[in-house]
Amino acid sequence: MDEALKRTDRVIVHVDLDAFYCQVEHVRLGIPTDVPLCVQQWQGLIAVNYAARAAGIKRHCNVTEARKLCPEARFVHVATFADGDTTPQYHSEGISYQTHKVSLDPYRKASMKIMAIFERSCPKYQRASIDEAYLDLTDEVNMRIKTRLASSSSTDMDDDAEPDVNWDGAGILVGDQVSHSTGWRDLQLRVAAEISQEIRATVYKELQYTCSAGIAHNKTLAKLCSGLNKPNKQTVLRQAAVSPFMEKLPLGEIRNLGGKRGTEVEEALGVTTAGELWKYSVETLQAKFGASTGSWLYDICRGICHEPVTETAIAKSMMAAKTLRPHIKTVAELSHWLEILSNELYNRLIDDNALNNRWPRVITFHVKHPLDASSHSRRTDLPPFHDFVATSIRDRCLALWTSGGDGSASRWPIERIAVGVGGFEKLDAGVVSVKNFFKKVEPTDEPGVVKTPTPTPAPGAESSPPSRRKPPAKATNSLQNFFNAAPAPAPSNTGATTTNPSPQKHRPPSSSSSGGPLDAFFQTTTTTTSATPSSPTPQKSEQPASAPGPNPASSDSPFQCATCPPGSAAFTDARELAEHNDWHMAMALHNEERGGGGAAAAPPSSSSSLSSSTAARGGKTKTGPARGKRKRATTAGDARSRKAQPPLAFGRRE
Ligand code: TTP
Ligand code: CA
Ligand code: CA
């Protein structure tokens, strides 16, 4: 038996929620899922449920078009912060980009709960976007196999014998729908299918969300499979079916080959499917695309992928930003928008503290004036956790603004503002006292009082999910650069013949600064970003969010990004362009914080998926169990909260 298990492989499941934002709204509003429902942001749709898809509505329709296609569909606008809101609200009237700021908090929170189930079910999991994760089930699968064999007569099985596998009830098989097969690897997949069903059932039972899953021997194949039979189904790719499946697979459907890089390969070699790459030797591919990328291509077109499931890195910074249209010209307006950003960061910081027991030291305030090429930034300290209230960040930024320093203090108008917090430190020494301090606080309904005894868990690398996250059609970096410097791949028993390092471990090229898929997915709204690379595995469909990408239909749009390479980032309207610019600003700040200068970063390429409202690196993010509800400080309550908390040393109110 032990010998036989050595002939097995890894078993990876990729799980992706069905029409995720829509499901969150179905559950919140108690609307049955067979009612067509779309989630809108301003006048665009960012999620469309399956009933609405059946009526012909697509994600890139606008609300007017969608209503024509399906008059009975429900349209739910994402939550927003309006003037005076300290937590995001589901406003339904008068929502405007000029007066509101989108919050994807409800989806982040739902995501945290889902990820907690994944983690509970499989400690080796990797959050890959706001609504998807990879689970490495190898250990659990092999344990189940051993246990079952031990309790049956099969223990006597000859090491050369191959076990019988019954596929009934396992899900949909890619290729031939065989009902039986033999082999250890198939047995592993069959057991993984069983565990996957258990996990999906748990998600449904606890949260009423359905999800789809792909089950295969590596991440790339599992990801390809999870989308094959949506919604609410799982798909298994047996090793025997890999070659026929890959042979016909369009190159662009493979992770990292969905954008410019895929096009580069297609054009250089005149190929469109993975199978057409088979005729090229690894040496030829390396000569054309570089050693790492060539080797990676050679493997990936055969369905070979060594990339490990890695735990999510924790964010190193958080940021919120807003492009201001019209530009603002008064301190009152600045104060208004800073308060909105302050509230947003406040909520996320408190969640992050509950989850990671850390607190940032520094606030960086960024201001961009219309005619300036780059923004100006200044820093100050963040109040300690126990002195922190919802308006602390606003007050400190206003103090920075009025204190002058780099010549930007008195300059109006302002086109964009961004506020970042970073320099996180563990509250190690004070951990007990700080936690105890809050535990002793009596619950109160008084608004504005920071009661932290029972915080809700936040996803580690929190970030805002994406809004429009179609990647720019053209990435700025070459395919070759993409994988350079990749670490050597883990040994594989998939039969790979190449000895070159696995490129997937490389950071995506697009933004020198950042941009793992996690970032992306942590990303959130276009206007809220945090930057920082996290996961080393860029994924085509996981580009959530970082840089709001251009609408593919708008390549001749007059709304072109001035920072991106000419023609590479066109938007349908000024609002989308503004959101995209917010992302640049966030990235610039992030780069600056990392010592990379303040220049605007390139937007994520199609495969780099940056994102995030929270950037990360350097730690493990664990989604822990909910610790209960916490009252947030509110603006109205700030005065009251100040009774219990000393006023800030500086800061000013308008
Ligand atoms: P997806 O998983 O790509 O899509 P989905 O979950 O809505 O539908 P499917 O069943 O096909 O997986 O994205 C997850 C959520 O991310 C989606 O519900 C809304 C958000 N999102 C955006 O805001 N903008 C985008 O461009 C995309 C692709 C997704
Ligand atoms: Ca999904
Ligand atoms: Ca997804």
XYZ file of C-alpha atoms and ligand atoms in Angstrom:
685
model
C 0.000 0.000 0.000
C 2.714 2.470 0.924
C 4.521 1.638 -2.261
C 1.340 2.144 -4.202
C 0.714 5.535 -2.657
C 4.100 6.612 -3.894
C 2.653 6.323 -7.369
C 0.007 8.863 -6.554
C -0.038 12.554 -7.174
C -1.252 15.737 -5.565
C -4.994 16.285 -5.569
C -6.180 19.857 -5.954
C -9.699 21.226 -5.869
C -10.545 24.685 -7.145
C -13.805 26.041 -5.797
C -15.563 29.083 -7.238
C -18.842 30.561 -6.032
C -21.645 30.854 -8.561
C -22.625 34.425 -9.455
C -21.114 35.416 -6.156
C -22.288 38.963 -5.495
C -25.765 37.965 -6.645
C -25.904 35.120 -4.169
C -24.915 37.447 -1.360
C -27.813 39.705 -2.310
C -30.247 36.792 -2.681
C -29.479 35.694 0.847
C -29.524 39.208 2.292
C -32.821 40.073 0.650
C -34.440 36.643 0.867
C -35.027 36.517 -2.875
C -35.233 33.005 -4.388
C -32.347 32.258 -6.715
C -34.631 31.504 -9.643
C -35.555 35.187 -9.755
C -33.311 36.996 -12.240
C -31.053 39.318 -10.276
C -28.145 41.563 -11.184
C -25.780 43.546 -9.021
C -25.072 46.970 -10.401
C -22.407 49.550 -9.746
C -23.584 52.918 -10.988
C -25.226 52.019 -14.305
C -23.077 48.977 -15.079
C -23.588 45.369 -14.043
C -20.862 43.627 -12.117
C -22.660 40.345 -11.392
C -25.503 38.566 -13.143
C -27.216 35.495 -11.722
C -27.946 32.408 -13.757
C -31.659 33.152 -14.181
C -30.768 36.561 -15.599
C -28.094 35.019 -17.818
C -30.768 32.701 -19.225
C -32.679 35.828 -20.226
C -29.661 37.049 -22.180
C -28.251 39.519 -19.672
C -24.486 39.664 -19.606
C -22.076 41.314 -17.226
C -21.186 44.036 -19.630
C -24.755 45.123 -20.289
C -25.825 48.343 -18.670
C -28.961 48.512 -16.558
C -31.114 49.933 -19.342
C -30.161 47.200 -21.774
C -30.650 44.547 -19.131
C -34.121 45.810 -18.203
C -35.161 45.538 -21.826
C -33.938 41.963 -21.984
C -35.643 40.961 -18.755
C -38.168 43.425 -17.335
C -38.831 41.284 -14.262
C -35.164 41.168 -13.226
C -34.181 42.678 -9.881
C -31.336 45.165 -9.846
C -29.444 45.683 -6.616
C -26.925 48.473 -6.371
C -23.776 47.663 -4.396
C -23.536 49.259 -0.983
C -22.096 52.754 -0.882
C -20.897 55.341 1.552
C -22.880 58.549 1.225
C -22.348 61.750 3.122
C -22.456 60.987 6.822
C -22.360 57.209 6.510
C -19.856 55.545 8.738
C -20.692 52.112 7.485
C -21.699 51.240 3.948
C -25.419 51.327 3.271
C -27.622 49.901 0.565
C -28.797 53.220 -0.771
C -31.279 52.938 -3.592
C -32.055 56.562 -4.437
C -29.863 59.219 -5.955
C -26.717 57.128 -6.029
C -24.022 58.925 -7.899
C -20.352 58.604 -8.406
C -20.047 62.245 -7.439
C -21.608 61.825 -4.037
C -21.113 58.178 -3.121
C -18.244 55.789 -2.735
C -18.702 52.127 -3.469
C -18.108 49.603 -0.723
C -17.773 45.931 -1.412
C -17.612 45.160 2.263
C -20.662 42.861 2.280
C -18.965 40.647 -0.289
C -15.676 40.685 1.578
C -17.439 39.630 4.703
C -19.288 36.844 2.902
C -15.974 35.804 1.407
C -14.413 35.585 4.849
C -17.095 33.222 6.007
C -16.669 31.032 2.954
C -12.900 30.967 3.338
C -13.289 30.022 6.988
C -15.205 26.930 5.871
C -12.527 26.110 3.317
C -9.806 26.488 5.874
C -11.657 24.391 8.374
C -12.107 21.677 5.765
C -8.597 21.813 4.380
C -5.787 23.605 6.181
C -3.783 23.760 2.978
C -5.891 26.239 1.107
C -5.166 29.335 -0.930
C -7.627 32.078 -1.427
C -7.378 32.960 -5.079
C -9.951 35.682 -5.373
C -12.854 37.030 -3.435
C -14.924 33.996 -4.358
C -12.520 31.217 -5.137
C -9.852 29.104 -3.532
C -7.554 26.195 -4.161
C -7.579 23.330 -1.709
C -4.727 20.844 -1.626
C -6.563 17.760 -0.461
C -3.684 15.334 -0.962
C -3.125 14.540 2.706
C -6.786 14.160 3.545
C -7.397 12.030 0.471
C -4.472 9.714 1.149
C -5.492 9.396 4.762
C -9.010 8.383 3.785
C -7.674 5.880 1.302
C -5.363 4.339 3.874
C -8.038 4.231 6.521
C -10.503 2.567 4.235
C -8.023 0.082 2.945
C -6.953 -0.694 6.473
C -10.501 -1.491 7.451
C -11.138 -3.704 4.479
C -9.633 -6.827 3.093
C -7.887 -4.679 0.504
C -4.993 -4.228 2.882
C -3.657 -7.419 1.511
C -3.696 -5.921 -1.903
C -0.631 -6.541 -3.933
C 1.400 -3.394 -4.391
C 1.235 -3.847 -8.117
C -2.543 -4.114 -8.143
C -4.566 -1.136 -9.244
C -7.689 -0.271 -7.263
C -11.111 -0.127 -8.890
C -12.786 3.242 -8.925
C -16.520 3.787 -9.200
C -17.334 7.243 -10.542
C -21.050 7.242 -9.711
C -21.959 10.417 -7.909
C -18.514 11.999 -8.285
C -19.640 14.809 -10.554
C -19.110 15.335 -14.260
C -16.025 13.791 -15.814
C -14.110 15.621 -18.498
C -14.138 13.489 -21.641
C -15.509 9.969 -21.506
C -18.198 9.551 -18.869
C -16.866 6.211 -17.679
C -18.583 4.655 -14.707
C -15.519 2.654 -13.624
C -11.794 2.869 -13.998
C -8.702 1.638 -12.179
C -5.642 3.260 -10.701
C -4.372 5.038 -7.631
C -4.556 8.479 -9.144
C -8.156 7.975 -10.174
C -8.914 6.716 -6.703
C -7.402 9.884 -5.281
C -9.566 12.040 -7.527
C -12.647 10.042 -6.611
C -12.032 10.558 -2.906
C -11.288 14.241 -3.528
C -14.617 14.497 -5.343
C -16.310 13.123 -2.274
C -14.577 15.655 -0.009
C -15.355 18.439 -2.445
C -19.028 17.550 -2.286
C -18.893 17.626 1.492
C -17.289 21.062 1.470
C -19.771 22.464 -1.033
C -22.623 21.034 0.983
C -21.239 22.703 4.112
C -21.028 26.063 2.360
C -24.629 25.686 1.267
C -25.861 24.482 4.623
C -24.172 27.237 6.602
C -24.375 30.137 4.190
C -26.873 29.142 1.476
C -24.368 29.756 -1.281
C -23.785 27.324 -4.127
C -20.386 26.859 -5.685
C -18.784 24.873 -8.448
C -15.557 22.925 -8.228
C -12.845 21.478 -10.408
C -10.927 18.413 -9.245
C -7.611 17.492 -10.813
C -3.962 16.793 -10.079
C -2.781 20.382 -10.225
C -3.964 23.953 -9.853
C -4.114 24.878 -13.504
C -6.241 21.873 -14.397
C -8.484 22.249 -11.353
C -9.118 25.880 -12.215
C -9.879 25.046 -15.826
C -12.413 22.453 -14.672
C -14.313 24.420 -12.069
C -15.821 26.660 -14.721
C -16.820 23.903 -17.117
C -20.157 23.001 -15.570
C -21.580 25.914 -13.656
C -23.604 26.503 -11.599
C -23.547 24.186 -8.613
C -21.662 21.313 -10.184
C -18.249 19.777 -9.928
C -16.049 18.487 -12.685
C -13.302 15.904 -12.450
C -10.364 15.712 -14.832
C -8.805 12.245 -14.797
C -5.179 11.951 -15.821
C -6.257 9.863 -18.800
C -8.378 12.737 -20.069
C -5.731 15.450 -19.717
C -4.144 15.167 -23.144
C -7.375 15.134 -25.187
C -8.640 18.025 -23.084
C -5.516 20.128 -23.464
C -5.169 19.358 -27.145
C -8.251 21.360 -28.070
C -8.023 23.960 -25.354
C -7.722 27.556 -26.609
C -4.447 28.939 -25.324
C -6.138 31.992 -23.889
C -8.083 29.924 -21.397
C -4.943 28.879 -19.566
C -4.022 30.922 -16.521
C -1.481 33.568 -17.433
C -2.118 33.247 -21.138
C -5.391 35.116 -21.284
C -3.981 38.491 -22.223
C -1.050 39.869 -24.025
C 1.172 36.968 -23.157
C -1.137 34.492 -24.781
C -1.415 36.682 -27.842
C 2.354 36.964 -27.971
C 2.701 33.189 -28.066
C -0.110 32.798 -30.572
C 1.390 35.337 -32.913
C 4.970 34.169 -32.557
C 4.123 30.554 -33.315
C 0.869 30.804 -35.256
C -0.980 28.620 -32.768
C -4.366 28.955 -31.086
C -4.670 25.815 -28.982
C -2.488 24.224 -26.347
C -2.174 21.095 -28.492
C -0.599 23.071 -31.292
C 2.296 23.872 -28.978
C 3.165 20.223 -28.528
C 5.229 20.113 -31.656
C 7.732 22.589 -30.262
C 10.636 21.280 -28.242
C 11.420 22.825 -24.920
C 14.625 24.210 -26.451
C 12.684 25.984 -29.189
C 10.245 27.485 -26.727
C 13.088 28.581 -24.484
C 14.909 30.158 -27.400
C 11.809 32.150 -28.275
C 10.502 33.092 -24.861
C 13.387 32.655 -22.460
C 14.402 29.709 -20.317
C 11.759 29.914 -17.639
C 8.834 30.858 -19.796
C 9.760 28.384 -22.487
C 9.937 25.625 -19.972
C 6.679 26.676 -18.399
C 4.944 26.754 -21.777
C 6.267 23.332 -22.605
C 4.709 21.954 -19.443
C 1.512 23.891 -19.280
C 0.336 23.028 -22.781
C 0.484 19.399 -21.645
C -1.444 20.111 -18.466
C 1.617 19.913 -16.239
C 1.800 22.431 -13.421
C 3.932 22.223 -10.305
C 2.719 25.310 -8.560
C 1.994 24.640 -4.906
C -1.083 25.714 -3.031
C 0.316 28.406 -0.805
C -1.271 30.099 2.097
C -2.362 33.637 1.641
C 0.092 36.342 2.541
C -1.121 39.015 4.826
C -1.490 42.554 3.542
C 1.232 45.035 4.326
C -0.809 48.106 3.762
C -4.336 49.254 3.177
C -5.517 52.098 1.129
C -8.625 53.951 0.142
C -8.735 56.461 -2.676
C -11.203 58.616 -4.505
C -11.064 60.517 -7.739
C -12.970 63.730 -7.350
C -15.239 64.885 -10.121
C -15.658 67.751 -10.143
C -12.337 68.599 -8.593
C -12.621 69.944 -5.100
C -11.628 73.431 -4.037
C -12.397 73.815 -0.360
C -11.315 72.379 2.945
C -14.955 71.482 3.638
C -15.077 69.300 0.549
C -11.728 67.759 1.396
C -12.936 67.027 4.888
C -16.091 65.421 3.525
C -14.233 62.970 1.305
C -11.559 62.300 3.858
C -14.246 61.359 6.303
C -15.641 58.813 3.873
C -12.214 57.303 3.273
C -11.521 57.454 6.985
C -14.660 55.484 7.767
C -13.816 52.900 5.212
C -10.302 52.381 6.503
C -11.539 52.430 10.065
C -13.845 49.493 9.449
C -11.194 47.524 7.676
C -8.519 48.268 10.238
C -10.680 47.155 13.118
C -11.463 43.916 11.323
C -7.823 43.420 10.496
C -6.843 44.012 14.086
C -9.307 41.437 15.290
C -7.941 38.944 12.860
C -4.233 39.637 12.922
C -3.641 41.373 16.214
C -1.629 44.147 14.639
C -1.866 47.861 14.136
C -0.304 50.209 11.581
C 2.021 52.985 12.633
C 1.856 55.290 9.664
C -0.730 57.151 7.631
C 0.246 58.445 4.223
C -1.923 61.074 2.624
C -1.692 61.521 -1.100
C -3.022 64.453 -3.055
C -3.015 64.868 -6.797
C -3.621 68.193 -8.477
C -5.047 68.276 -11.992
C -1.970 69.508 -13.819
C 0.621 67.620 -11.842
C 2.081 64.470 -13.258
C 2.264 62.783 -9.910
C 0.785 63.182 -6.507
C 2.231 64.679 -3.350
C 2.309 62.653 -0.211
C 2.955 63.228 3.446
C 3.047 60.992 6.411
C 2.184 61.046 10.013
C 1.575 58.608 12.827
C -1.625 56.727 13.248
C -3.133 56.963 16.724
C -2.673 53.814 18.781
C -5.445 51.263 18.681
C -7.084 52.338 21.907
C -7.177 55.999 20.849
C -8.401 55.359 17.367
C -11.858 56.523 16.319
C -13.623 56.616 12.993
C -12.524 60.159 12.208
C -8.923 59.794 13.320
C -7.609 59.347 9.828
C -9.593 62.270 8.491
C -8.315 64.506 11.250
C -4.716 63.528 10.794
C -4.883 64.014 7.053
C -6.450 67.422 7.461
C -3.699 68.325 9.874
C -1.146 67.227 7.319
C -2.887 69.253 4.655
C -2.889 72.448 6.635
C 0.625 72.035 7.946
C 2.131 72.630 4.530
C 5.497 71.200 3.764
C 5.851 70.348 0.153
C 4.029 73.258 -1.343
C 0.804 71.411 -1.918
C -0.913 72.539 1.241
C -2.703 75.513 -0.128
C -3.142 74.371 -3.660
C -6.505 73.838 -5.176
C -8.188 72.200 -6.917
C -7.570 68.597 -5.972
C -8.222 65.855 -8.450
C -7.594 62.762 -6.353
C -6.924 61.818 -2.799
C -5.667 58.568 -1.366
C -5.037 57.544 2.178
C -2.851 54.596 3.029
C -1.940 52.998 6.310
C 1.094 50.807 6.714
C 3.975 49.870 8.941
C 1.930 47.265 10.727
C 3.293 46.052 14.011
C 2.158 43.119 16.041
C 0.552 44.178 19.266
C 2.669 41.558 20.952
C 3.657 43.357 24.074
C 0.355 45.018 24.507
C -1.669 42.190 23.228
C -3.031 41.052 26.487
C -3.664 44.457 27.860
C -5.260 45.753 24.711
C -7.467 42.754 24.310
C -8.399 42.697 27.937
C -9.079 46.352 27.864
C -11.687 45.880 25.219
C -13.072 42.785 26.752
C -13.837 44.753 29.846
C -15.803 47.328 27.957
C -19.465 46.898 28.583
C -21.486 46.570 25.439
C -23.364 49.701 24.689
C -25.610 50.878 21.949
C -24.164 54.295 22.114
C -23.032 55.135 18.636
C -19.466 56.091 18.274
C -18.122 54.137 21.137
C -15.496 51.743 20.058
C -16.421 48.465 21.574
C -14.043 45.837 20.495
C -14.709 42.827 22.535
C -16.294 40.830 19.799
C -14.925 41.746 16.471
C -15.970 40.043 13.319
C -13.233 38.218 11.555
C -11.742 39.796 8.562
C -10.037 38.015 5.806
C -6.430 38.303 6.298
C -5.309 39.994 3.268
C -8.316 42.115 3.099
C -8.853 44.027 0.101
C -11.514 45.298 -1.866
C -12.897 43.153 -4.484
C -12.926 44.295 -7.927
C -15.333 46.316 -9.662
C -14.699 46.316 -13.350
C -11.800 44.135 -13.554
C -11.374 43.200 -17.101
C -7.683 43.326 -17.536
C -6.302 45.751 -19.982
C -5.995 43.950 -23.228
C -2.356 44.762 -23.457
C 0.044 44.172 -20.707
C 3.116 46.214 -20.476
C 5.635 43.532 -19.897
C 6.794 40.826 -22.100
C 6.043 37.227 -21.662
C 9.676 36.528 -21.255
C 10.061 38.836 -18.340
C 7.090 37.372 -16.713
C 8.714 34.272 -15.488
C 12.267 35.296 -15.134
C 13.707 34.667 -11.787
C 11.315 31.988 -10.928
C 12.341 29.672 -8.215
C 12.841 26.067 -9.051
C 9.699 24.050 -9.136
C 8.841 21.392 -6.699
C 9.493 17.950 -7.973
C 6.530 16.475 -9.644
C 5.379 13.025 -10.287
C 3.173 13.987 -13.122
C 5.548 12.647 -15.638
C 6.941 15.957 -16.686
C 10.057 15.636 -18.690
C 11.314 19.113 -18.392
C 13.827 20.037 -15.809
C 13.308 23.733 -15.894
C 11.930 25.786 -13.145
C 8.283 26.384 -12.952
C 7.385 29.833 -14.034
C 4.256 30.074 -12.040
C 6.203 30.858 -9.024
C 7.208 34.123 -10.484
C 5.671 37.333 -9.761
C 3.684 38.704 -12.579
C 5.562 41.144 -14.595
C 3.085 43.706 -15.208
C 3.531 45.845 -12.299
C 6.953 45.926 -11.014
C 5.481 46.542 -7.767
C 2.828 44.266 -7.248
C 0.196 42.311 -8.133
C -0.391 38.785 -7.267
C -3.714 37.300 -7.777
C -4.395 37.776 -4.190
C -3.892 41.395 -4.383
C -6.232 41.335 -7.067
C -8.724 39.623 -5.338
C -8.349 41.400 -2.308
C -8.915 44.320 -4.207
C -12.038 45.774 -4.100
C -13.511 48.687 -5.423
C -11.651 50.501 -7.913
C -11.395 53.385 -5.711
C -10.157 51.473 -2.815
C -6.919 49.821 -3.158
C -4.108 48.648 -1.311
C -1.239 47.563 -3.134
C 1.214 44.883 -2.702
C 2.042 41.786 -4.321
C 1.051 38.735 -2.651
C 0.505 35.492 -4.324
C 2.978 34.581 -6.923
C 0.447 33.037 -9.202
C -1.219 35.320 -11.543
C -4.464 34.089 -12.886
C -6.414 35.163 -15.771
C -9.787 35.179 -14.227
C -8.616 36.255 -10.912
C -7.735 39.659 -11.758
C -10.060 41.118 -9.750
C -9.642 44.072 -9.163
C -6.887 46.042 -8.875
C -6.799 48.229 -11.643
C -10.157 48.592 -13.031
C -9.557 47.610 -16.535
C -10.921 48.977 -19.692
C -14.096 47.748 -21.167
C -13.023 45.609 -24.072
C -15.623 47.195 -26.281
C -14.172 50.594 -25.846
C -10.746 50.442 -27.359
C -11.461 53.499 -29.458
C -12.876 55.371 -26.531
C -11.736 58.922 -25.893
C -11.280 57.956 -22.240
C -7.751 56.675 -22.409
C -5.410 56.271 -19.508
C -2.522 58.670 -19.833
C -0.282 56.523 -17.675
C -0.728 53.195 -19.384
C 0.952 52.491 -22.705
C -0.885 54.257 -25.512
C -3.977 52.400 -26.582
C -3.729 49.821 -23.848
C -6.318 51.148 -21.447
C -9.463 52.647 -22.862
C -12.629 53.153 -20.892
C -16.251 53.623 -21.673
C -16.658 56.768 -19.642
C -14.954 59.261 -17.413
C -16.084 57.445 -14.316
C -14.359 54.226 -15.277
C -11.243 56.119 -16.221
C -11.323 57.921 -12.898
C -11.547 54.652 -11.032
C -8.648 53.320 -13.025
C -6.654 56.407 -12.106
C -7.450 55.801 -8.471
C -5.745 52.517 -8.839
C -2.662 54.112 -10.331
C -2.533 56.451 -7.440
C -2.856 53.662 -4.959
C -0.083 51.789 -6.669
C 2.100 54.851 -6.717
C 1.674 55.239 -3.031
C 2.322 51.633 -2.490
C 5.497 51.775 -4.528
C 6.634 54.754 -2.655
C 6.101 52.991 0.608
C 8.146 50.140 -0.649
C 10.892 52.515 -1.599
C 10.219 52.204 -5.271
C 9.470 55.827 -5.927
C 6.164 57.428 -6.490
C 5.782 56.804 -10.151
C 2.552 55.355 -11.193
C 2.702 51.670 -11.704
C 1.486 49.881 -14.738
C -1.919 48.344 -14.374
C -2.153 44.662 -13.944
C -1.768 42.683 -17.016
C -4.284 40.189 -17.986
C -2.511 37.614 -16.063
C -1.183 39.492 -13.200
C -4.303 40.371 -11.455
C -3.344 42.900 -8.996
C -5.457 44.467 -6.818
C -6.528 45.062 -3.758
C -7.395 47.246 -1.302
C -5.067 45.590 0.900
C -1.693 44.739 -0.035
C 0.272 42.165 1.446
C 3.262 40.166 2.059
C 5.140 38.545 4.650
C 2.758 36.629 6.738
C 0.048 34.148 6.775
C -3.484 35.123 6.588
C -5.798 32.988 8.485
C -9.460 33.383 8.372
C -10.489 32.614 11.853
C -13.845 31.910 13.273
C -16.197 34.760 13.818
C -15.689 36.368 17.107
C -18.943 38.160 17.230
C -20.282 41.538 16.403
C -18.559 44.757 17.122
C -19.978 48.197 17.197
C -18.304 50.621 14.940
C -17.659 54.164 15.877
C -19.894 56.496 13.994
C -19.403 60.055 13.052
C -22.274 61.118 15.163
C -20.848 59.124 17.946
C -17.369 60.450 17.741
C -18.042 63.165 20.183
C -19.334 60.644 22.610
C -16.559 58.248 21.919
C -14.149 60.957 22.766
C -15.465 60.960 26.244
C -13.937 57.588 26.637
C -10.954 58.231 24.477
C -8.552 61.095 24.669
C -8.710 63.642 21.887
C -6.053 63.499 19.271
C -2.883 65.376 19.824
C -3.433 67.182 16.594
C -5.934 67.211 13.839
C -8.597 69.582 12.993
C -12.223 69.540 12.102
C -14.075 71.574 9.588
P -16.580 35.751 -10.995
O -16.266 34.551 -10.179
O -15.753 36.007 -12.203
O -18.086 35.699 -11.521
P -19.398 35.303 -10.748
O -19.105 34.655 -9.443
O -20.310 36.487 -10.699
O -20.069 34.271 -11.744
P -19.610 32.775 -12.060
O -20.715 31.907 -11.587
O -19.463 32.741 -13.538
O -18.316 32.506 -11.355
O -16.493 37.028 -10.084
C -16.837 37.001 -8.702
C -17.445 38.333 -8.328
O -16.511 39.372 -8.583
C -18.677 38.666 -9.133
O -19.856 38.108 -8.551
C -18.664 40.153 -9.133
C -17.197 40.531 -9.032
N -16.687 40.969 -10.341
C -16.649 42.330 -10.632
O -17.008 43.155 -9.792
N -16.213 42.743 -11.855
C -15.790 41.868 -12.797
O -15.394 42.278 -13.899
C -15.830 40.463 -12.488
C -15.377 39.464 -13.507
C -16.287 40.065 -11.268
Ca -17.596 32.961 -9.254
Ca -14.235 33.759 -9.374
